[in-house]
mmCIF file of C-alpha atoms in Angstrom:
data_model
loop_
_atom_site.group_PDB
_atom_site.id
_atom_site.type_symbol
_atom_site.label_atom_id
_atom_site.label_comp_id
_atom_site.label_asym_id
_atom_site.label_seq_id
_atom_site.Cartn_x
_atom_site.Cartn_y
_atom_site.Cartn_z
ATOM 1 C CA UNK A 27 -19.039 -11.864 -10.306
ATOM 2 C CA UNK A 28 -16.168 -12.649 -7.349
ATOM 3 C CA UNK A 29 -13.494 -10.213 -7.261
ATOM 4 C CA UNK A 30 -10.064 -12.244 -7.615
ATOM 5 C CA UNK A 31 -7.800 -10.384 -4.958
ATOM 6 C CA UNK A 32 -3.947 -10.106 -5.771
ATOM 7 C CA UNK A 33 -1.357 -10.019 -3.077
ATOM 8 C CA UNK A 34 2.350 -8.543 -3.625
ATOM 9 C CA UNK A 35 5.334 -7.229 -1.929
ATOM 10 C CA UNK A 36 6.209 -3.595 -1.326
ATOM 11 C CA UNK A 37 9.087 -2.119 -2.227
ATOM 12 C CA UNK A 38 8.604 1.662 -1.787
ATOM 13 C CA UNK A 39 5.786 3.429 0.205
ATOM 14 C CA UNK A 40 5.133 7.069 0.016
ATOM 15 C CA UNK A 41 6.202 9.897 3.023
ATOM 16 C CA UNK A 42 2.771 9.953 4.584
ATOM 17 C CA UNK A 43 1.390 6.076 4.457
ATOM 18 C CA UNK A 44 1.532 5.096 8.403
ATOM 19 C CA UNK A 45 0.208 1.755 7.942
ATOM 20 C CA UNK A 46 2.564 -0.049 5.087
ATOM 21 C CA UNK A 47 6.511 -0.604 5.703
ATOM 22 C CA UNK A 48 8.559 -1.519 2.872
ATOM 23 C CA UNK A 49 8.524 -5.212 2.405
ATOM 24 C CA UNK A 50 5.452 -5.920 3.930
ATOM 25 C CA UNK A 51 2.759 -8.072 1.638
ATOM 26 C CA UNK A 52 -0.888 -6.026 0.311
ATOM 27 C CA UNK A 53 -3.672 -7.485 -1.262
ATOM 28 C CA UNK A 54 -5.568 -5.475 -3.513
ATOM 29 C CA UNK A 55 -8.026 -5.285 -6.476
ATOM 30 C CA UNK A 56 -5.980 -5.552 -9.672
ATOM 31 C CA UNK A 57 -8.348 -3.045 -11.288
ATOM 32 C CA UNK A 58 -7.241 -0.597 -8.609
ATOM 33 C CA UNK A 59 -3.945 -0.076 -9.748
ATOM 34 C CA UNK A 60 -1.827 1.824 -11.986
ATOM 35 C CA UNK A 61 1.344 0.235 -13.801
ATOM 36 C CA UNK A 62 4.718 1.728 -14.499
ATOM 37 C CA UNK A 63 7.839 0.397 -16.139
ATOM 38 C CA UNK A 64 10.671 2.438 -14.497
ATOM 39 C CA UNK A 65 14.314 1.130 -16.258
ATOM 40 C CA UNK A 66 12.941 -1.887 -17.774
ATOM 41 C CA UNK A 67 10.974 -2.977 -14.550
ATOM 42 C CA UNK A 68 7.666 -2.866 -13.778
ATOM 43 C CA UNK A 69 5.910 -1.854 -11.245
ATOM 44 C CA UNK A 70 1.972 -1.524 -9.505
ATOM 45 C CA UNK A 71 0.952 1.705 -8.040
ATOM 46 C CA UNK A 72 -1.289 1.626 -5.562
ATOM 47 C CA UNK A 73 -3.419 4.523 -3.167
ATOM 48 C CA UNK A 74 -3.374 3.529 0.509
ATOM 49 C CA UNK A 75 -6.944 3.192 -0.016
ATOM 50 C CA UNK A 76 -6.991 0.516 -2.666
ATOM 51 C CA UNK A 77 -4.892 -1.720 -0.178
ATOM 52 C CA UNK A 78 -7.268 -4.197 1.379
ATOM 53 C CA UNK A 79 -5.433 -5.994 3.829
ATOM 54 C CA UNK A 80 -1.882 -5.556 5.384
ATOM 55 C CA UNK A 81 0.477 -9.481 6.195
ATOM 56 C CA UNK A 82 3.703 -7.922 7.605
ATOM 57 C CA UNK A 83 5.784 -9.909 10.646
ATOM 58 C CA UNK A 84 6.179 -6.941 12.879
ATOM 59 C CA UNK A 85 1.967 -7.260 13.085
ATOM 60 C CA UNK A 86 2.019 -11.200 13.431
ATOM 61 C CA UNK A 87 4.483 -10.133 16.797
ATOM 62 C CA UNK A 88 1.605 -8.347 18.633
ATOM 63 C CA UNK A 89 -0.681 -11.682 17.994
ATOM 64 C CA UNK A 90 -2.494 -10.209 14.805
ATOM 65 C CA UNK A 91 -3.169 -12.162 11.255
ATOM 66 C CA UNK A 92 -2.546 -8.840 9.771
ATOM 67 C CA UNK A 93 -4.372 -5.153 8.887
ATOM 68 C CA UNK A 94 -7.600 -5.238 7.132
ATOM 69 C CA UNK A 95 -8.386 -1.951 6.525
#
């Protein structure tokens, strides 16, 4: 069975992740993930090391498609 990869948008990163910036796009496992409703929205939790790729502008600048890790 395929893994079916989900991308979203980040909207807060933790004081000691160097390679995600707020607003920059992950893709990541959906089974890797924690959810959280925080007033009424919710919201995926992720560890830097369930991210499997990075699509941010500032790394399309420097000539790259983005940050597999």
């Amino acid at each position: 069975a395929s893994d079916v990869y989900k991308r979203q948008v980040v909207e807060a990163v933790g004081p000691n992740v160097p390679s995600v910036e707020l607003g920059d796009q992950v893709l990541f496992n959906p089974n890797d993930r924690y959810e959280v409703e925080v007033g009424g929205t919710d919201y995926i939790i992720l560890r830097e090391r369930d991210v499997h790729a990075v699509a941010a502008e500032r790394l399309e600048e420097g000539g790259s498609t983005g940050l597999y890790l």
